[in-house]
mmCIF file of C-alpha atoms in Angstrom:
data_model
loop_
_atom_site.group_PDB
_atom_site.id
_atom_site.type_symbol
_atom_site.label_atom_id
_atom_site.label_comp_id
_atom_site.label_asym_id
_atom_site.label_seq_id
_atom_site.Cartn_x
_atom_site.Cartn_y
_atom_site.Cartn_z
ATOM 1 C CA UNK A 1 0.000 0.000 0.000
ATOM 2 C CA UNK A 2 2.889 2.347 -0.780
ATOM 3 C CA UNK A 3 1.443 3.784 -4.019
ATOM 4 C CA UNK A 4 -0.380 7.061 -3.255
ATOM 5 C CA UNK A 5 -2.835 6.532 -6.105
ATOM 6 C CA UNK A 6 -3.838 3.179 -4.625
ATOM 7 C CA UNK A 7 -3.992 4.316 -1.009
ATOM 8 C CA UNK A 8 -6.116 7.375 -1.840
ATOM 9 C CA UNK A 9 -8.545 5.427 -4.038
ATOM 10 C CA UNK A 10 -11.988 4.262 -2.940
ATOM 11 C CA UNK A 11 -12.361 1.886 -5.898
ATOM 12 C CA UNK A 12 -10.131 0.449 -8.623
ATOM 13 C CA UNK A 13 -10.931 0.026 -12.323
ATOM 14 C CA UNK A 14 -8.859 -2.416 -14.351
ATOM 15 C CA UNK A 15 -8.752 -3.717 -17.918
ATOM 16 C CA UNK A 16 -7.562 -6.905 -19.577
ATOM 17 C CA UNK A 17 -4.554 -5.599 -21.481
ATOM 18 C CA UNK A 18 -2.043 -7.710 -19.538
ATOM 19 C CA UNK A 19 -2.206 -11.168 -17.926
ATOM 20 C CA UNK A 20 -0.110 -10.056 -14.973
ATOM 21 C CA UNK A 21 -2.432 -7.158 -14.250
ATOM 22 C CA UNK A 22 -5.499 -9.416 -14.373
ATOM 23 C CA UNK A 23 -4.076 -11.573 -11.586
ATOM 24 C CA UNK A 24 -3.128 -8.463 -9.612
ATOM 25 C CA UNK A 25 -6.697 -7.182 -9.925
ATOM 26 C CA UNK A 26 -7.963 -10.404 -8.350
ATOM 27 C CA UNK A 27 -5.809 -9.667 -5.312
ATOM 28 C CA UNK A 28 -6.926 -6.033 -5.150
ATOM 29 C CA UNK A 29 -10.572 -7.137 -5.219
ATOM 30 C CA UNK A 30 -10.041 -8.688 -1.781
ATOM 31 C CA UNK A 31 -9.279 -5.226 -0.374
ATOM 32 C CA UNK A 32 -11.222 -2.649 -2.402
ATOM 33 C CA UNK A 33 -14.222 -2.382 -4.732
ATOM 34 C CA UNK A 34 -12.875 -3.626 -8.069
ATOM 35 C CA UNK A 35 -14.294 -3.447 -11.584
ATOM 36 C CA UNK A 36 -12.595 -5.084 -14.571
ATOM 37 C CA UNK A 37 -13.321 -4.104 -18.162
ATOM 38 C CA UNK A 38 -12.838 -6.800 -20.805
ATOM 39 C CA UNK A 39 -10.977 -4.964 -23.573
ATOM 40 C CA UNK A 40 -11.525 -6.421 -27.077
ATOM 41 C CA UNK A 41 -8.115 -7.163 -28.567
ATOM 42 C CA UNK A 42 -9.128 -7.522 -32.218
ATOM 43 C CA UNK A 43 -10.092 -3.859 -32.618
ATOM 44 C CA UNK A 44 -10.938 -4.044 -36.322
ATOM 45 C CA UNK A 45 -13.597 -6.746 -35.892
ATOM 46 C CA UNK A 46 -17.149 -5.390 -36.111
ATOM 47 C CA UNK A 47 -18.067 -6.877 -32.715
ATOM 48 C CA UNK A 48 -15.248 -5.057 -30.921
ATOM 49 C CA UNK A 49 -16.980 -1.678 -30.817
ATOM 50 C CA UNK A 50 -20.250 -3.206 -29.616
ATOM 51 C CA UNK A 51 -18.513 -5.177 -26.871
ATOM 52 C CA UNK A 52 -16.416 -2.244 -25.671
ATOM 53 C CA UNK A 53 -19.504 -0.027 -25.576
ATOM 54 C CA UNK A 54 -21.136 -2.607 -23.300
ATOM 55 C CA UNK A 55 -18.074 -2.571 -21.036
ATOM 56 C CA UNK A 56 -18.234 1.219 -20.706
ATOM 57 C CA UNK A 57 -21.958 1.067 -19.930
ATOM 58 C CA UNK A 58 -21.233 -1.514 -17.215
ATOM 59 C CA UNK A 59 -18.534 0.777 -15.822
ATOM 60 C CA UNK A 60 -21.090 3.573 -15.593
ATOM 61 C CA UNK A 61 -23.324 1.267 -13.562
ATOM 62 C CA UNK A 62 -20.449 0.280 -11.267
ATOM 63 C CA UNK A 63 -19.580 3.902 -10.555
ATOM 64 C CA UNK A 64 -23.196 4.832 -9.918
ATOM 65 C CA UNK A 65 -23.694 1.927 -7.499
ATOM 66 C CA UNK A 66 -20.346 2.289 -5.722
ATOM 67 C CA UNK A 67 -20.596 6.027 -5.151
ATOM 68 C CA UNK A 68 -24.389 6.279 -4.871
ATOM 69 C CA UNK A 69 -24.670 8.793 -7.681
ATOM 70 C CA UNK A 70 -26.264 9.176 -11.082
ATOM 71 C CA UNK A 71 -24.385 9.935 -14.305
ATOM 72 C CA UNK A 72 -26.656 11.587 -16.857
ATOM 73 C CA UNK A 73 -26.159 11.798 -20.603
ATOM 74 C CA UNK A 74 -25.635 15.541 -20.194
ATOM 75 C CA UNK A 75 -22.868 14.824 -17.655
ATOM 76 C CA UNK A 76 -21.141 12.571 -20.187
ATOM 77 C CA UNK A 77 -21.419 15.139 -22.988
ATOM 78 C CA UNK A 78 -19.951 17.811 -20.701
ATOM 79 C CA UNK A 79 -17.079 15.554 -19.640
ATOM 80 C CA UNK A 80 -16.317 14.695 -23.275
ATOM 81 C CA UNK A 81 -16.136 18.381 -24.199
ATOM 82 C CA UNK A 82 -13.874 19.244 -21.255
ATOM 83 C CA UNK A 83 -11.637 16.246 -21.904
ATOM 84 C CA UNK A 84 -11.305 17.074 -25.593
ATOM 85 C CA UNK A 85 -10.183 20.571 -24.655
ATOM 86 C CA UNK A 86 -7.679 19.079 -22.217
ATOM 87 C CA UNK A 87 -6.329 16.766 -24.928
ATOM 88 C CA UNK A 88 -5.921 19.686 -27.330
ATOM 89 C CA UNK A 89 -3.956 21.646 -24.733
ATOM 90 C CA UNK A 90 -1.673 18.761 -23.754
ATOM 91 C CA UNK A 91 -1.009 18.053 -27.420
ATOM 92 C CA UNK A 92 -0.174 21.711 -28.011
ATOM 93 C CA UNK A 93 2.244 21.661 -25.067
ATOM 94 C CA UNK A 94 4.002 18.508 -26.260
ATOM 95 C CA UNK A 95 4.281 19.911 -29.781
ATOM 96 C CA UNK A 96 6.656 22.610 -28.536
ATOM 97 C CA UNK A 97 9.240 19.799 -28.592
ATOM 98 C CA UNK A 98 8.720 19.475 -32.353
ATOM 99 C CA UNK A 99 10.287 22.882 -33.007
ATOM 100 C CA UNK A 100 13.725 22.848 -34.669
ATOM 101 C CA UNK A 101 14.967 24.141 -31.299
ATOM 102 C CA UNK A 102 12.726 22.461 -28.676
ATOM 103 C CA UNK A 103 11.678 24.647 -25.755
ATOM 104 C CA UNK A 104 10.467 21.815 -23.526
ATOM 105 C CA UNK A 105 12.278 18.735 -22.226
ATOM 106 C CA UNK A 106 11.124 15.275 -21.232
ATOM 107 C CA UNK A 107 10.928 16.173 -17.536
ATOM 108 C CA UNK A 108 8.400 18.939 -18.112
ATOM 109 C CA UNK A 109 6.491 16.847 -20.656
ATOM 110 C CA UNK A 110 6.376 14.031 -18.103
ATOM 111 C CA UNK A 111 5.059 16.389 -15.397
ATOM 112 C CA UNK A 112 2.352 17.811 -17.657
ATOM 113 C CA UNK A 113 1.181 14.338 -18.675
ATOM 114 C CA UNK A 114 1.002 13.049 -15.106
ATOM 115 C CA UNK A 115 -0.804 16.197 -13.984
ATOM 116 C CA UNK A 116 -3.329 16.088 -16.821
ATOM 117 C CA UNK A 117 -4.077 12.359 -17.013
ATOM 118 C CA UNK A 118 -6.243 12.029 -13.872
ATOM 119 C CA UNK A 119 -7.466 15.640 -13.850
ATOM 120 C CA UNK A 120 -10.828 16.809 -15.133
ATOM 121 C CA UNK A 121 -12.854 19.979 -15.442
ATOM 122 C CA UNK A 122 -12.020 23.521 -16.438
ATOM 123 C CA UNK A 123 -9.516 24.063 -13.605
ATOM 124 C CA UNK A 124 -6.922 21.803 -15.236
ATOM 125 C CA UNK A 125 -7.578 23.418 -18.616
ATOM 126 C CA UNK A 126 -6.879 26.857 -17.158
ATOM 127 C CA UNK A 127 -3.599 25.530 -15.747
ATOM 128 C CA UNK A 128 -2.629 24.011 -19.102
ATOM 129 C CA UNK A 129 -3.449 27.248 -20.906
ATOM 130 C CA UNK A 130 -0.972 28.945 -18.579
ATOM 131 C CA UNK A 131 1.696 26.406 -19.536
ATOM 132 C CA UNK A 132 1.074 27.100 -23.235
ATOM 133 C CA UNK A 133 1.524 30.831 -22.622
ATOM 134 C CA UNK A 134 4.823 30.265 -20.817
ATOM 135 C CA UNK A 135 6.132 28.077 -23.635
ATOM 136 C CA UNK A 136 5.176 30.686 -26.229
ATOM 137 C CA UNK A 137 7.139 33.204 -24.184
ATOM 138 C CA UNK A 138 10.156 30.878 -24.240
ATOM 139 C CA UNK A 139 9.967 30.783 -28.028
ATOM 140 C CA UNK A 140 9.957 34.594 -28.178
ATOM 141 C CA UNK A 141 12.963 34.740 -25.851
ATOM 142 C CA UNK A 142 14.934 32.268 -27.994
ATOM 143 C CA UNK A 143 15.129 29.632 -25.262
ATOM 144 C CA UNK A 144 16.428 26.200 -26.324
ATOM 145 C CA UNK A 145 16.142 23.065 -24.224
ATOM 146 C CA UNK A 146 19.449 21.225 -24.378
ATOM 147 C CA UNK A 147 22.273 21.981 -26.755
ATOM 148 C CA UNK A 148 21.403 23.628 -30.052
ATOM 149 C CA UNK A 149 21.418 20.983 -32.774
ATOM 150 C CA UNK A 150 21.403 18.074 -30.290
ATOM 151 C CA UNK A 151 20.339 14.670 -31.684
ATOM 152 C CA UNK A 152 16.553 14.350 -31.536
ATOM 153 C CA UNK A 153 15.148 11.142 -30.010
ATOM 154 C CA UNK A 154 11.629 9.725 -30.218
ATOM 155 C CA UNK A 155 10.740 7.317 -27.402
ATOM 156 C CA UNK A 156 8.260 4.504 -28.085
ATOM 157 C CA UNK A 157 7.264 1.317 -26.278
ATOM 158 C CA UNK A 158 6.032 0.517 -22.790
ATOM 159 C CA UNK A 159 4.587 3.066 -20.382
ATOM 160 C CA UNK A 160 7.663 4.261 -18.500
ATOM 161 C CA UNK A 161 7.723 6.171 -15.235
ATOM 162 C CA UNK A 162 9.439 6.182 -11.860
ATOM 163 C CA UNK A 163 12.897 4.633 -11.795
ATOM 164 C CA UNK A 164 12.458 3.269 -15.342
ATOM 165 C CA UNK A 165 12.669 6.889 -16.524
ATOM 166 C CA UNK A 166 16.430 6.456 -16.088
ATOM 167 C CA UNK A 167 16.560 5.932 -19.866
ATOM 168 C CA UNK A 168 15.268 9.474 -20.434
ATOM 169 C CA UNK A 169 17.836 10.924 -18.052
ATOM 170 C CA UNK A 170 20.656 8.995 -19.710
ATOM 171 C CA UNK A 171 19.643 10.261 -23.161
ATOM 172 C CA UNK A 172 19.817 13.887 -22.029
ATOM 173 C CA UNK A 173 23.016 13.352 -20.021
ATOM 174 C CA UNK A 174 24.551 11.872 -23.175
ATOM 175 C CA UNK A 175 23.759 14.963 -25.242
ATOM 176 C CA UNK A 176 20.447 14.000 -26.826
ATOM 177 C CA UNK A 177 17.063 15.691 -26.572
ATOM 178 C CA UNK A 178 13.776 13.782 -26.334
ATOM 179 C CA UNK A 179 11.217 15.271 -28.708
ATOM 180 C CA UNK A 180 8.333 12.791 -28.386
ATOM 181 C CA UNK A 181 7.034 10.237 -25.878
ATOM 182 C CA UNK A 182 5.006 7.671 -27.825
ATOM 183 C CA UNK A 183 3.476 5.565 -25.057
ATOM 184 C CA UNK A 184 0.430 5.252 -22.811
ATOM 185 C CA UNK A 185 2.093 7.721 -20.436
ATOM 186 C CA UNK A 186 2.969 9.952 -23.361
ATOM 187 C CA UNK A 187 1.148 11.124 -26.465
ATOM 188 C CA UNK A 188 -1.256 8.200 -26.926
ATOM 189 C CA UNK A 189 -3.972 9.232 -24.436
ATOM 190 C CA UNK A 190 -4.099 12.752 -25.888
ATOM 191 C CA UNK A 191 -3.649 12.119 -29.607
ATOM 192 C CA UNK A 192 -7.326 11.843 -30.547
ATOM 193 C CA UNK A 193 -10.613 13.333 -29.413
ATOM 194 C CA UNK A 194 -14.001 11.793 -28.666
ATOM 195 C CA UNK A 195 -16.677 12.834 -31.159
ATOM 196 C CA UNK A 196 -18.942 15.447 -29.596
ATOM 197 C CA UNK A 197 -22.692 15.947 -29.936
ATOM 198 C CA UNK A 198 -23.570 12.362 -30.865
ATOM 199 C CA UNK A 199 -26.795 10.634 -29.843
ATOM 200 C CA UNK A 200 -24.732 7.841 -28.250
ATOM 201 C CA UNK A 201 -21.792 9.324 -26.309
ATOM 202 C CA UNK A 202 -20.882 5.944 -24.798
ATOM 203 C CA UNK A 203 -20.286 4.508 -28.260
ATOM 204 C CA UNK A 204 -18.267 7.594 -29.220
ATOM 205 C CA UNK A 205 -16.032 7.032 -26.187
ATOM 206 C CA UNK A 206 -15.639 3.358 -27.080
ATOM 207 C CA UNK A 207 -14.695 4.165 -30.670
ATOM 208 C CA UNK A 208 -12.026 6.643 -29.629
ATOM 209 C CA UNK A 209 -10.298 4.383 -27.102
ATOM 210 C CA UNK A 210 -10.322 1.307 -29.344
ATOM 211 C CA UNK A 211 -8.096 3.284 -31.724
ATOM 212 C CA UNK A 212 -5.213 3.446 -29.228
ATOM 213 C CA UNK A 213 -2.504 1.176 -30.737
ATOM 214 C CA UNK A 214 -1.565 -0.816 -27.629
ATOM 215 C CA UNK A 215 0.654 -3.867 -28.150
ATOM 216 C CA UNK A 216 -2.114 -6.039 -26.676
ATOM 217 C CA UNK A 217 -4.058 -5.475 -29.918
ATOM 218 C CA UNK A 218 -3.745 -7.783 -32.913
ATOM 219 C CA UNK A 219 -3.067 -6.991 -35.629
ATOM 220 C CA UNK A 220 -1.567 -3.732 -34.427
ATOM 221 C CA UNK A 221 -0.694 -2.115 -37.744
ATOM 222 C CA UNK A 222 -2.136 1.156 -36.462
ATOM 223 C CA UNK A 223 0.939 1.504 -34.251
ATOM 224 C CA UNK A 224 3.147 1.810 -37.322
ATOM 225 C CA UNK A 225 0.878 4.294 -39.092
ATOM 226 C CA UNK A 226 0.685 6.445 -35.951
ATOM 227 C CA UNK A 227 4.455 6.170 -35.489
ATOM 228 C CA UNK A 228 4.930 7.403 -39.057
ATOM 229 C CA UNK A 229 2.845 10.489 -38.258
ATOM 230 C CA UNK A 230 4.997 11.214 -35.211
ATOM 231 C CA UNK A 231 8.215 10.762 -37.183
ATOM 232 C CA UNK A 232 6.967 13.143 -39.879
ATOM 233 C CA UNK A 233 5.970 15.773 -37.305
ATOM 234 C CA UNK A 234 8.712 15.542 -34.661
ATOM 235 C CA UNK A 235 11.544 14.687 -37.093
ATOM 236 C CA UNK A 236 13.649 12.486 -34.777
ATOM 237 C CA UNK A 237 17.206 11.507 -35.624
ATOM 238 C CA UNK A 238 16.764 8.202 -33.765
ATOM 239 C CA UNK A 239 14.018 6.042 -32.252
ATOM 240 C CA UNK A 240 14.441 4.272 -28.897
ATOM 241 C CA UNK A 241 11.995 1.478 -28.051
ATOM 242 C CA UNK A 242 11.755 0.866 -24.291
ATOM 243 C CA UNK A 243 10.516 -2.572 -23.224
ATOM 244 C CA UNK A 244 9.930 -3.402 -19.574
ATOM 245 C CA UNK A 245 10.940 -6.928 -18.601
ATOM 246 C CA UNK A 246 8.030 -9.409 -18.759
ATOM 247 C CA UNK A 247 5.994 -7.154 -21.074
ATOM 248 C CA UNK A 248 5.908 -9.762 -23.813
ATOM 249 C CA UNK A 249 3.551 -7.927 -26.161
ATOM 250 C CA UNK A 250 5.818 -4.912 -26.535
ATOM 251 C CA UNK A 251 8.908 -7.122 -26.521
ATOM 252 C CA UNK A 252 7.765 -9.185 -29.503
ATOM 253 C CA UNK A 253 6.241 -6.228 -31.342
ATOM 254 C CA UNK A 254 9.563 -4.393 -31.079
ATOM 255 C CA UNK A 255 10.872 -6.564 -33.931
ATOM 256 C CA UNK A 256 8.221 -5.238 -36.316
ATOM 257 C CA UNK A 257 8.692 -1.662 -35.103
ATOM 258 C CA UNK A 258 12.468 -1.863 -35.519
ATOM 259 C CA UNK A 259 12.219 -3.232 -39.047
ATOM 260 C CA UNK A 260 9.784 -0.482 -39.994
ATOM 261 C CA UNK A 261 11.891 2.333 -38.542
ATOM 262 C CA UNK A 262 15.154 1.094 -40.064
ATOM 263 C CA UNK A 263 13.969 -0.137 -43.469
ATOM 264 C CA UNK A 264 11.003 2.108 -44.246
ATOM 265 C CA UNK A 265 12.108 5.310 -42.495
ATOM 266 C CA UNK A 266 15.902 4.918 -42.635
ATOM 267 C CA UNK A 267 16.273 6.057 -39.015
ATOM 268 C CA UNK A 268 18.600 4.496 -36.408
ATOM 269 C CA UNK A 269 16.683 2.309 -33.934
ATOM 270 C CA UNK A 270 17.603 1.007 -30.499
ATOM 271 C CA UNK A 271 15.628 -1.462 -28.397
ATOM 272 C CA UNK A 272 16.238 -1.320 -24.650
ATOM 273 C CA UNK A 273 14.863 -4.012 -22.342
ATOM 274 C CA UNK A 274 14.993 -2.760 -18.772
ATOM 275 C CA UNK A 275 13.289 -2.716 -15.368
ATOM 276 C CA UNK A 276 12.887 -0.396 -12.394
ATOM 277 C CA UNK A 277 16.350 -1.038 -10.942
ATOM 278 C CA UNK A 278 19.550 0.925 -11.592
ATOM 279 C CA UNK A 279 21.644 -2.184 -12.219
ATOM 280 C CA UNK A 280 21.731 -1.769 -16.005
ATOM 281 C CA UNK A 281 22.213 2.019 -16.096
ATOM 282 C CA UNK A 282 25.868 1.773 -17.136
ATOM 283 C CA UNK A 283 25.115 -0.625 -19.971
ATOM 284 C CA UNK A 284 22.240 1.552 -21.185
ATOM 285 C CA UNK A 285 24.466 4.637 -21.115
ATOM 286 C CA UNK A 286 27.063 2.908 -23.310
ATOM 287 C CA UNK A 287 24.427 1.911 -25.868
ATOM 288 C CA UNK A 288 22.760 5.339 -25.877
ATOM 289 C CA UNK A 289 26.099 7.111 -26.357
ATOM 290 C CA UNK A 290 26.885 4.853 -29.331
ATOM 291 C CA UNK A 291 23.453 5.559 -30.843
ATOM 292 C CA UNK A 292 23.780 9.327 -30.493
ATOM 293 C CA UNK A 293 27.320 9.266 -31.856
ATOM 294 C CA UNK A 294 26.031 7.521 -34.974
ATOM 295 C CA UNK A 295 23.600 10.347 -35.785
ATOM 296 C CA UNK A 296 25.858 13.346 -35.129
#
């Protein structure tokens, strides 16, 4: 019970993206109200959208029963509108790293993402608007994050936070600059918007989230098409794919991603398999330095 998110929570919502997490959720259910959503993993099948819509409707019922409240259709429409605005603002903030001379680094991007992800309502949007204004001011002042002309790195792969963020630190310490975080704790949650004003907002939510190219999906060709868009926009000199140990989906999919980046995009690619310890930091530093040297 050392995680603040867990200790502060009154209920836990899980999904079936990972076998390890499913077993963990069984253990959590012995301690707290627990609701698991069965995520369809063949997203292009016609039944997937119907099934995921049902899961979201069941989640609504769980929340209403657990917290003795009622969620109206108007409430959902309002939340969609506010969340879309939040996504636009986070995207705008992260896009300041796409400038030829980035004015934001991975640490600030990381902070914005972790602030915005659980937040809702207009208060967070006002805060994010303030961040946008500050970044625009940096551009006017000629501020550059990192060394001018530093090798640009796009990060893809597993959600990475906490001690596993050592890879990000090593990249910057080695003279690189991270211009994009392509993961579930990066751009993915903010890349698209939920359609507004529909007669069925639950289905609109389901459609938007089924488009996220998680490695649990099969086939996951959308990951490559979305990666191409990021490469075109952020113009990285190298791509680093971070795989956490025991995350077999991302580990296996890394082969396809690497082939695509190297052969189709002609960009240097490095796969790093790591964990939350510091034991491999020296080895990672050596490999990162070699990668950055190759693109200078």
